[in-house]
mmCIF file of N, CA and C in Angstrom:
data_model
loop_
_atom_site.group_PDB
_atom_site.id
_atom_site.type_symbol
_atom_site.label_atom_id
_atom_site.label_comp_id
_atom_site.label_asym_id
_atom_site.label_seq_id
_atom_site.Cartn_x
_atom_site.Cartn_y
_atom_site.Cartn_z
ATOM 1 N N UNK F 275 105.954 93.594 121.870
ATOM 2 C CA UNK F 275 104.677 93.875 122.510
ATOM 3 C C UNK F 275 104.349 95.373 122.427
ATOM 4 N N UNK F 276 105.373 96.203 122.514
ATOM 5 C CA UNK F 276 105.178 97.650 122.455
ATOM 6 C C UNK F 276 104.561 98.055 121.111
ATOM 7 N N UNK F 277 105.033 97.455 120.023
ATOM 8 C CA UNK F 277 104.496 97.770 118.697
ATOM 9 C C UNK F 277 103.007 97.471 118.613
ATOM 10 N N UNK F 278 102.611 96.322 119.125
ATOM 11 C CA UNK F 278 101.199 95.931 119.095
ATOM 12 C C UNK F 278 100.344 96.926 119.883
ATOM 13 N N UNK F 279 100.858 97.367 121.011
ATOM 14 C CA UNK F 279 100.122 98.317 121.841
ATOM 15 C C UNK F 279 99.984 99.667 121.138
ATOM 16 N N UNK F 280 101.041 100.115 120.485
ATOM 17 C CA UNK F 280 100.986 101.382 119.748
ATOM 18 C C UNK F 280 99.978 101.316 118.602
ATOM 19 N N UNK F 281 99.966 100.204 117.872
ATOM 20 C CA UNK F 281 99.002 100.029 116.779
ATOM 21 C C UNK F 281 97.584 99.976 117.346
ATOM 22 N N UNK F 282 97.409 99.282 118.447
ATOM 23 C CA UNK F 282 96.100 99.174 119.087
ATOM 24 C C UNK F 282 95.569 100.554 119.514
ATOM 25 N N UNK F 283 96.405 101.329 120.165
ATOM 26 C CA UNK F 283 95.994 102.663 120.618
ATOM 27 C C UNK F 283 95.734 103.579 119.420
ATOM 28 N N UNK F 284 96.647 103.568 118.448
ATOM 29 C CA UNK F 284 96.468 104.388 117.247
ATOM 30 C C UNK F 284 95.212 104.004 116.484
ATOM 31 N N UNK F 285 94.944 102.705 116.382
ATOM 32 C CA UNK F 285 93.743 102.241 115.696
ATOM 33 C C UNK F 285 92.478 102.703 116.398
ATOM 34 N N UNK F 286 92.503 102.706 117.717
ATOM 35 C CA UNK F 286 91.360 103.198 118.478
ATOM 36 C C UNK F 286 91.131 104.683 118.243
ATOM 37 N N UNK F 287 92.207 105.444 118.195
ATOM 38 C CA UNK F 287 92.098 106.881 117.924
ATOM 39 C C UNK F 287 91.546 107.106 116.516
ATOM 40 N N UNK F 288 92.104 106.403 115.537
ATOM 41 C CA UNK F 288 91.644 106.552 114.148
ATOM 42 C C UNK F 288 90.194 106.140 113.967
ATOM 43 N N UNK F 289 89.803 105.046 114.599
ATOM 44 C CA UNK F 289 88.413 104.583 114.489
ATOM 45 C C UNK F 289 87.449 105.576 115.124
ATOM 46 N N UNK F 290 87.841 106.151 116.230
ATOM 47 C CA UNK F 290 87.012 107.159 116.890
ATOM 48 C C UNK F 290 86.893 108.406 116.021
ATOM 49 N N UNK F 291 87.981 108.787 115.378
ATOM 50 C CA UNK F 291 87.948 109.929 114.459
ATOM 51 C C UNK F 291 86.998 109.649 113.293
ATOM 52 N N UNK F 292 87.054 108.430 112.746
ATOM 53 C CA UNK F 292 86.181 108.061 111.631
ATOM 54 C C UNK F 292 84.719 108.097 112.049
ATOM 55 N N UNK F 293 84.433 107.577 113.214
ATOM 56 C CA UNK F 293 83.058 107.578 113.718
ATOM 57 C C UNK F 293 82.565 109.017 113.895
ATOM 58 N N UNK F 294 83.397 109.872 114.452
ATOM 59 C CA UNK F 294 83.021 111.271 114.643
ATOM 60 C C UNK F 294 82.765 111.979 113.325
ATOM 61 N N UNK F 295 83.600 111.727 112.339
ATOM 62 C CA UNK F 295 83.415 112.339 111.020
ATOM 63 C C UNK F 295 82.130 111.831 110.371
ATOM 64 N N UNK F 296 81.884 110.535 110.446
ATOM 65 C CA UNK F 296 80.666 109.964 109.860
ATOM 66 C C UNK F 296 79.418 110.539 110.528
ATOM 67 N N UNK F 297 79.452 110.703 111.842
ATOM 68 C CA UNK F 297 78.310 111.290 112.560
ATOM 69 C C UNK F 297 78.102 112.742 112.161
ATOM 70 N N UNK F 298 79.181 113.501 112.042
ATOM 71 C CA UNK F 298 79.066 114.913 111.662
ATOM 72 C C UNK F 298 78.474 115.047 110.270
ATOM 73 N N UNK F 299 78.914 114.201 109.353
ATOM 74 C CA UNK F 299 78.389 114.245 107.983
ATOM 75 C C UNK F 299 76.918 113.831 107.972
ATOM 76 N N UNK F 300 76.566 112.818 108.747
ATOM 77 C CA UNK F 300 75.180 112.352 108.803
ATOM 78 C C UNK F 300 74.254 113.439 109.354
ATOM 79 N N UNK F 301 74.734 114.215 110.292
ATOM 80 C CA UNK F 301 73.924 115.296 110.860
ATOM 81 C C UNK F 301 73.667 116.411 109.856
ATOM 82 N N UNK F 302 74.548 116.524 108.856
ATOM 83 C CA UNK F 302 74.398 117.575 107.840
ATOM 84 C C UNK F 302 73.241 117.270 106.885
ATOM 85 N N UNK F 303 72.809 116.021 106.818
ATOM 86 C CA UNK F 303 71.686 115.669 105.963
ATOM 87 C C UNK F 303 72.024 114.564 104.989
ATOM 88 N N UNK F 304 71.014 114.041 104.300
ATOM 89 C CA UNK F 304 71.230 112.922 103.372
ATOM 90 C C UNK F 304 72.019 113.349 102.132
ATOM 91 N N UNK F 305 72.835 112.417 101.649
ATOM 92 C CA UNK F 305 73.644 112.646 100.445
ATOM 93 C C UNK F 305 73.518 111.439 99.526
ATOM 94 N N UNK F 306 73.983 111.585 98.280
ATOM 95 C CA UNK F 306 73.862 110.517 97.284
ATOM 96 C C UNK F 306 74.710 109.293 97.634
ATOM 97 N N UNK F 307 75.854 109.518 98.221
ATOM 98 C CA UNK F 307 76.667 108.395 98.669
ATOM 99 C C UNK F 307 77.396 108.758 99.950
ATOM 100 N N UNK F 308 77.981 107.775 100.649
ATOM 101 C CA UNK F 308 78.533 107.978 101.992
ATOM 102 C C UNK F 308 79.740 108.923 102.026
ATOM 103 N N UNK F 309 79.477 110.194 102.227
ATOM 104 C CA UNK F 309 80.555 111.181 102.267
ATOM 105 C C UNK F 309 81.451 111.012 103.495
ATOM 106 N N UNK F 310 80.900 110.504 104.589
ATOM 107 C CA UNK F 310 81.710 110.291 105.787
ATOM 108 C C UNK F 310 82.830 109.298 105.546
ATOM 109 N N UNK F 311 82.495 108.179 104.949
ATOM 110 C CA UNK F 311 83.509 107.161 104.642
ATOM 111 C C UNK F 311 84.482 107.681 103.596
ATOM 112 N N UNK F 312 83.960 108.319 102.555
ATOM 113 C CA UNK F 312 84.836 108.880 101.522
ATOM 114 C C UNK F 312 85.780 109.909 102.126
ATOM 115 N N UNK F 313 85.245 110.799 102.945
ATOM 116 C CA UNK F 313 86.077 111.819 103.578
ATOM 117 C C UNK F 313 87.154 111.222 104.466
ATOM 118 N N UNK F 314 86.781 110.214 105.256
ATOM 119 C CA UNK F 314 87.752 109.564 106.131
ATOM 120 C C UNK F 314 88.852 108.898 105.314
ATOM 121 N N UNK F 315 88.486 108.215 104.243
ATOM 122 C CA UNK F 315 89.481 107.531 103.424
ATOM 123 C C UNK F 315 90.405 108.518 102.718
ATOM 124 N N UNK F 316 89.853 109.624 102.233
ATOM 125 C CA UNK F 316 90.680 110.632 101.564
ATOM 126 C C UNK F 316 91.622 111.308 102.567
ATOM 127 N N UNK F 317 91.095 111.692 103.728
ATOM 128 C CA UNK F 317 91.950 112.325 104.738
ATOM 129 C C UNK F 317 93.031 111.375 105.243
ATOM 130 N N UNK F 318 92.671 110.111 105.461
ATOM 131 C CA UNK F 318 93.667 109.132 105.903
ATOM 132 C C UNK F 318 94.742 108.954 104.833
ATOM 133 N N UNK F 319 94.337 108.968 103.568
ATOM 134 C CA UNK F 319 95.311 108.851 102.478
ATOM 135 C C UNK F 319 96.241 110.060 102.448
ATOM 136 N N UNK F 320 95.687 111.250 102.642
ATOM 137 C CA UNK F 320 96.500 112.465 102.678
ATOM 138 C C UNK F 320 97.508 112.402 103.829
ATOM 139 N N UNK F 321 97.041 112.024 105.008
ATOM 140 C CA UNK F 321 97.929 111.928 106.168
ATOM 141 C C UNK F 321 99.001 110.854 105.960
ATOM 142 N N UNK F 322 98.611 109.739 105.381
ATOM 143 C CA UNK F 322 99.577 108.675 105.126
ATOM 144 C C UNK F 322 100.618 109.123 104.104
ATOM 145 N N UNK F 323 100.186 109.850 103.079
ATOM 146 C CA UNK F 323 101.133 110.388 102.108
ATOM 147 C C UNK F 323 102.139 111.316 102.757
ATOM 148 N N UNK F 324 101.663 112.168 103.668
ATOM 149 C CA UNK F 324 102.568 113.071 104.379
ATOM 150 C C UNK F 324 103.527 112.299 105.279
ATOM 151 N N UNK F 325 103.025 111.249 105.925
ATOM 152 C CA UNK F 325 103.876 110.419 106.778
ATOM 153 C C UNK F 325 104.942 109.711 105.960
ATOM 154 N N UNK F 326 104.545 109.168 104.814
ATOM 155 C CA UNK F 326 105.507 108.491 103.940
ATOM 156 C C UNK F 326 106.581 109.467 103.474
ATOM 157 N N UNK F 327 106.161 110.654 103.057
ATOM 158 C CA UNK F 327 107.127 111.657 102.611
ATOM 159 C C UNK F 327 108.054 112.055 103.747
ATOM 160 N N UNK F 328 107.509 112.193 104.935
ATOM 161 C CA UNK F 328 108.320 112.570 106.093
ATOM 162 C C UNK F 328 109.369 111.512 106.384
ATOM 163 N N UNK F 329 108.949 110.246 106.383
ATOM 164 C CA UNK F 329 109.889 109.177 106.723
ATOM 165 C C UNK F 329 110.882 108.893 105.596
ATOM 166 N N UNK F 330 110.530 109.279 104.364
ATOM 167 C CA UNK F 330 111.453 109.096 103.240
ATOM 168 C C UNK F 330 112.388 110.286 103.059
ATOM 169 N N UNK F 331 112.181 111.343 103.822
ATOM 170 C CA UNK F 331 112.967 112.561 103.668
ATOM 171 C C UNK F 331 114.219 112.499 104.533
ATOM 172 N N UNK F 332 114.833 113.648 104.654
ATOM 173 C CA UNK F 332 116.046 113.755 105.454
ATOM 174 C C UNK F 332 115.760 113.630 106.949
ATOM 175 N N UNK F 333 114.481 113.693 107.308
ATOM 176 C CA UNK F 333 114.091 113.565 108.705
ATOM 177 C C UNK F 333 114.021 112.097 109.087
ATOM 178 N N UNK F 334 114.299 111.823 110.315
ATOM 179 C CA UNK F 334 114.161 110.442 110.766
ATOM 180 C C UNK F 334 113.001 110.381 111.754
ATOM 181 N N UNK F 335 112.373 109.245 111.795
ATOM 182 C CA UNK F 335 111.252 109.039 112.709
ATOM 183 C C UNK F 335 111.418 107.679 113.346
ATOM 184 N N UNK F 336 111.122 107.610 114.599
ATOM 185 C CA UNK F 336 111.180 106.358 115.329
ATOM 186 C C UNK F 336 110.187 105.389 114.677
ATOM 187 N N UNK F 337 110.614 104.183 114.363
ATOM 188 C CA UNK F 337 109.701 103.210 113.740
ATOM 189 C C UNK F 337 108.412 102.995 114.543
ATOM 190 N N UNK F 338 108.489 103.163 115.853
ATOM 191 C CA UNK F 338 107.290 103.005 116.676
ATOM 192 C C UNK F 338 106.256 104.079 116.340
ATOM 193 N N UNK F 339 106.704 105.303 116.073
ATOM 194 C CA UNK F 339 105.781 106.373 115.696
ATOM 195 C C UNK F 339 105.158 106.099 114.341
ATOM 196 N N UNK F 340 105.944 105.529 113.431
ATOM 197 C CA UNK F 340 105.401 105.183 112.116
ATOM 198 C C UNK F 340 104.307 104.124 112.248
ATOM 199 N N UNK F 341 104.503 103.147 113.102
ATOM 200 C CA UNK F 341 103.471 102.136 113.353
ATOM 201 C C UNK F 341 102.226 102.775 113.970
ATOM 202 N N UNK F 342 102.445 103.630 114.970
ATOM 203 C CA UNK F 342 101.340 104.283 115.666
ATOM 204 C C UNK F 342 100.518 105.146 114.712
ATOM 205 N N UNK F 343 101.192 105.952 113.920
ATOM 206 C CA UNK F 343 100.481 106.881 113.036
ATOM 207 C C UNK F 343 100.014 106.224 111.743
ATOM 208 N N UNK F 344 100.877 105.450 111.087
ATOM 209 C CA UNK F 344 100.552 104.867 109.786
ATOM 210 C C UNK F 344 99.566 103.721 109.868
ATOM 211 N N UNK F 345 99.952 102.673 110.566
ATOM 212 C CA UNK F 345 99.078 101.505 110.673
ATOM 213 C C UNK F 345 97.954 101.777 111.672
ATOM 214 N N UNK F 346 98.285 102.400 112.785
ATOM 215 C CA UNK F 346 97.289 102.647 113.818
ATOM 216 C C UNK F 346 96.272 103.708 113.438
ATOM 217 N N UNK F 347 96.684 104.976 113.470
ATOM 218 C CA UNK F 347 95.733 106.066 113.242
ATOM 219 C C UNK F 347 95.180 106.048 111.815
ATOM 220 N N UNK F 348 96.056 106.050 110.812
ATOM 221 C CA UNK F 348 95.560 106.075 109.420
ATOM 222 C C UNK F 348 94.779 104.807 109.085
ATOM 223 N N UNK F 349 95.253 103.668 109.571
ATOM 224 C CA UNK F 349 94.545 102.415 109.320
ATOM 225 C C UNK F 349 93.192 102.365 110.000
ATOM 226 N N UNK F 350 93.107 102.904 111.214
ATOM 227 C CA UNK F 350 91.833 102.943 111.923
ATOM 228 C C UNK F 350 90.886 103.988 111.363
ATOM 229 N N UNK F 351 91.448 105.082 110.855
ATOM 230 C CA UNK F 351 90.630 106.167 110.321
ATOM 231 C C UNK F 351 90.038 105.801 108.963
ATOM 232 N N UNK F 352 90.823 105.145 108.124
ATOM 233 C CA UNK F 352 90.312 104.726 106.813
ATOM 234 C C UNK F 352 89.603 103.386 106.973
ATOM 235 N N UNK F 353 88.781 103.047 105.998
ATOM 236 C CA UNK F 353 88.021 101.813 106.139
ATOM 237 C C UNK F 353 87.610 101.238 104.797
ATOM 238 N N UNK F 354 88.309 100.226 104.362
ATOM 239 C CA UNK F 354 87.954 99.586 103.110
ATOM 240 C C UNK F 354 86.723 98.706 103.269
ATOM 241 N N UNK F 355 86.575 98.084 104.430
ATOM 242 C CA UNK F 355 85.432 97.199 104.624
ATOM 243 C C UNK F 355 84.118 97.976 104.633
ATOM 244 N N UNK F 356 84.078 99.135 105.278
ATOM 245 C CA UNK F 356 82.852 99.941 105.266
ATOM 246 C C UNK F 356 82.574 100.454 103.871
ATOM 247 N N UNK F 357 83.611 100.899 103.187
ATOM 248 C CA UNK F 357 83.468 101.348 101.799
ATOM 249 C C UNK F 357 82.864 100.231 100.943
ATOM 250 N N UNK F 358 83.404 99.033 101.082
ATOM 251 C CA UNK F 358 82.925 97.894 100.291
ATOM 252 C C UNK F 358 81.469 97.569 100.605
ATOM 253 N N UNK F 359 81.116 97.594 101.879
ATOM 254 C CA UNK F 359 79.736 97.316 102.280
ATOM 255 C C UNK F 359 78.786 98.370 101.718
ATOM 256 N N UNK F 360 79.152 99.644 101.855
ATOM 257 C CA UNK F 360 78.288 100.713 101.355
ATOM 258 C C UNK F 360 78.126 100.628 99.841
ATOM 259 N N UNK F 361 79.196 100.303 99.143
ATOM 260 C CA UNK F 361 79.139 100.145 97.692
ATOM 261 C C UNK F 361 78.213 98.988 97.315
ATOM 262 N N UNK F 362 78.336 97.875 98.008
ATOM 263 C CA UNK F 362 77.466 96.732 97.744
ATOM 264 C C UNK F 362 76.002 97.073 98.014
ATOM 265 N N UNK F 363 75.735 97.810 99.074
ATOM 266 C CA UNK F 363 74.358 98.207 99.384
ATOM 267 C C UNK F 363 73.778 99.097 98.284
ATOM 268 N N UNK F 364 74.587 99.962 97.713
ATOM 269 C CA UNK F 364 74.118 100.788 96.595
ATOM 270 C C UNK F 364 73.775 99.922 95.388
ATOM 271 N N UNK F 365 74.629 98.956 95.112
ATOM 272 C CA UNK F 365 74.387 98.065 93.977
ATOM 273 C C UNK F 365 73.123 97.237 94.230
ATOM 274 N N UNK F 366 72.992 96.710 95.422
ATOM 275 C CA UNK F 366 71.800 95.923 95.767
ATOM 276 C C UNK F 366 70.538 96.765 95.715
ATOM 277 N N UNK F 367 70.654 98.056 95.963
ATOM 278 C CA UNK F 367 69.515 98.957 95.903
ATOM 279 C C UNK F 367 69.303 99.562 94.526
ATOM 280 N N UNK F 368 69.981 99.019 93.535
ATOM 281 C CA UNK F 368 69.889 99.477 92.141
ATOM 282 C C UNK F 368 70.283 100.942 91.953
ATOM 283 N N UNK F 369 71.155 101.440 92.805
ATOM 284 C CA UNK F 369 71.674 102.801 92.687
ATOM 285 C C UNK F 369 73.003 102.748 91.922
ATOM 286 N N UNK F 370 72.916 102.333 90.675
ATOM 287 C CA UNK F 370 74.110 102.049 89.896
ATOM 288 C C UNK F 370 74.966 103.286 89.616
ATOM 289 N N UNK F 371 74.337 104.389 89.328
ATOM 290 C CA UNK F 371 75.094 105.609 89.049
ATOM 291 C C UNK F 371 75.811 106.106 90.309
ATOM 292 N N UNK F 372 75.110 106.083 91.437
ATOM 293 C CA UNK F 372 75.738 106.492 92.699
ATOM 294 C C UNK F 372 76.870 105.538 93.063
ATOM 295 N N UNK F 373 76.662 104.249 92.840
ATOM 296 C CA UNK F 373 77.695 103.260 93.143
ATOM 297 C C UNK F 373 78.936 103.487 92.279
ATOM 298 N N UNK F 374 78.719 103.738 91.002
ATOM 299 C CA UNK F 374 79.850 103.988 90.104
ATOM 300 C C UNK F 374 80.577 105.268 90.502
ATOM 301 N N UNK F 375 79.819 106.312 90.808
ATOM 302 C CA UNK F 375 80.435 107.578 91.222
ATOM 303 C C UNK F 375 81.224 107.400 92.514
ATOM 304 N N UNK F 376 80.678 106.641 93.453
ATOM 305 C CA UNK F 376 81.347 106.401 94.731
ATOM 306 C C UNK F 376 82.638 105.612 94.525
ATOM 307 N N UNK F 377 82.584 104.572 93.711
ATOM 308 C CA UNK F 377 83.770 103.749 93.462
ATOM 309 C C UNK F 377 84.865 104.564 92.767
ATOM 310 N N UNK F 378 84.490 105.306 91.750
ATOM 311 C CA UNK F 378 85.476 106.108 91.010
ATOM 312 C C UNK F 378 86.024 107.225 91.888
ATOM 313 N N UNK F 379 85.142 107.925 92.593
ATOM 314 C CA UNK F 379 85.588 109.014 93.465
ATOM 315 C C UNK F 379 86.527 108.490 94.545
ATOM 316 N N UNK F 380 86.208 107.355 95.126
ATOM 317 C CA UNK F 380 87.056 106.783 96.172
ATOM 318 C C UNK F 380 88.444 106.458 95.635
ATOM 319 N N UNK F 381 88.487 105.804 94.494
ATOM 320 C CA UNK F 381 89.772 105.423 93.916
ATOM 321 C C UNK F 381 90.601 106.649 93.537
ATOM 322 N N UNK F 382 90.009 107.540 92.774
ATOM 323 C CA UNK F 382 90.741 108.712 92.271
ATOM 324 C C UNK F 382 91.147 109.637 93.412
ATOM 325 N N UNK F 383 90.219 109.952 94.297
ATOM 326 C CA UNK F 383 90.518 110.905 95.366
ATOM 327 C C UNK F 383 91.524 110.364 96.379
ATOM 328 N N UNK F 384 91.447 109.085 96.701
ATOM 329 C CA UNK F 384 92.396 108.530 97.667
ATOM 330 C C UNK F 384 93.810 108.456 97.094
ATOM 331 N N UNK F 385 93.940 108.055 95.862
ATOM 332 C CA UNK F 385 95.272 108.023 95.235
ATOM 333 C C UNK F 385 95.812 109.453 95.091
ATOM 334 N N UNK F 386 94.946 110.376 94.685
ATOM 335 C CA UNK F 386 95.362 111.772 94.564
ATOM 336 C C UNK F 386 95.748 112.348 95.927
ATOM 337 N N UNK F 387 95.045 111.950 96.984
ATOM 338 C CA UNK F 387 95.354 112.457 98.319
ATOM 339 C C UNK F 387 96.708 111.961 98.809
ATOM 340 N N UNK F 388 97.035 110.715 98.530
ATOM 341 C CA UNK F 388 98.373 110.208 98.907
ATOM 342 C C UNK F 388 99.441 111.021 98.180
ATOM 343 N N UNK F 389 99.251 111.205 96.880
ATOM 344 C CA UNK F 389 100.220 111.985 96.095
ATOM 345 C C UNK F 389 100.286 113.419 96.610
ATOM 346 N N UNK F 390 99.142 114.008 96.929
ATOM 347 C CA UNK F 390 99.118 115.381 97.438
ATOM 348 C C UNK F 390 99.836 115.474 98.772
ATOM 349 N N UNK F 391 99.644 114.494 99.632
ATOM 350 C CA UNK F 391 100.336 114.489 100.918
ATOM 351 C C UNK F 391 101.839 114.467 100.746
ATOM 352 N N UNK F 392 102.305 113.660 99.815
ATOM 353 C CA UNK F 392 103.749 113.592 99.541
ATOM 354 C C UNK F 392 104.237 114.920 98.980
ATOM 355 N N UNK F 393 103.511 115.460 97.999
ATOM 356 C CA UNK F 393 103.914 116.724 97.377
ATOM 357 C C UNK F 393 103.874 117.899 98.355
ATOM 358 N N UNK F 394 102.827 117.950 99.183
ATOM 359 C CA UNK F 394 102.709 119.041 100.158
ATOM 360 C C UNK F 394 103.883 119.001 101.120
ATOM 361 N N UNK F 395 104.193 117.818 101.624
ATOM 362 C CA UNK F 395 105.300 117.710 102.557
ATOM 363 C C UNK F 395 106.616 118.131 101.893
ATOM 364 N N UNK F 396 106.854 117.633 100.683
ATOM 365 C CA UNK F 396 108.094 117.961 99.993
ATOM 366 C C UNK F 396 108.177 119.437 99.656
ATOM 367 N N UNK F 397 107.045 120.064 99.315
ATOM 368 C CA UNK F 397 107.041 121.490 98.980
ATOM 369 C C UNK F 397 107.408 122.340 100.194
ATOM 370 N N UNK F 398 106.832 122.021 101.343
ATOM 371 C CA UNK F 398 107.080 122.824 102.542
ATOM 372 C C UNK F 398 108.406 122.481 103.227
ATOM 373 N N UNK F 399 109.068 121.440 102.783
ATOM 374 C CA UNK F 399 110.324 121.054 103.409
ATOM 375 C C UNK F 399 111.473 120.985 102.411
ATOM 376 N N UNK F 400 111.383 121.787 101.365
ATOM 377 C CA UNK F 400 112.487 121.780 100.384
ATOM 378 C C UNK F 400 113.388 122.964 100.600
#
């Protein structure tokens, strides 16, 4: 039961962070594609990469913290369903170039962010 509660609380924190980031980006003005969602997914990937590197290193972490931070916060902060919806809306609106750029940027940047998180952690802890 404790694990479920930690994931629930972490997910609430991550979702609130995502909402705040999306609102801040929206206040900055209109953009070609959803930078708030892209930013949240990239940052969550970076944080998850750092968490993975931390837990795979010589350091130990309580499995409950990994659930809270990895599944909870990072899972709540990132959002594949919103990304998918926004991408579909671009396609439905005949914004094919923006949709392609968003899909490619999301894939490349999120994978690169996970790798960067792992590398950053390993660099500062070697």
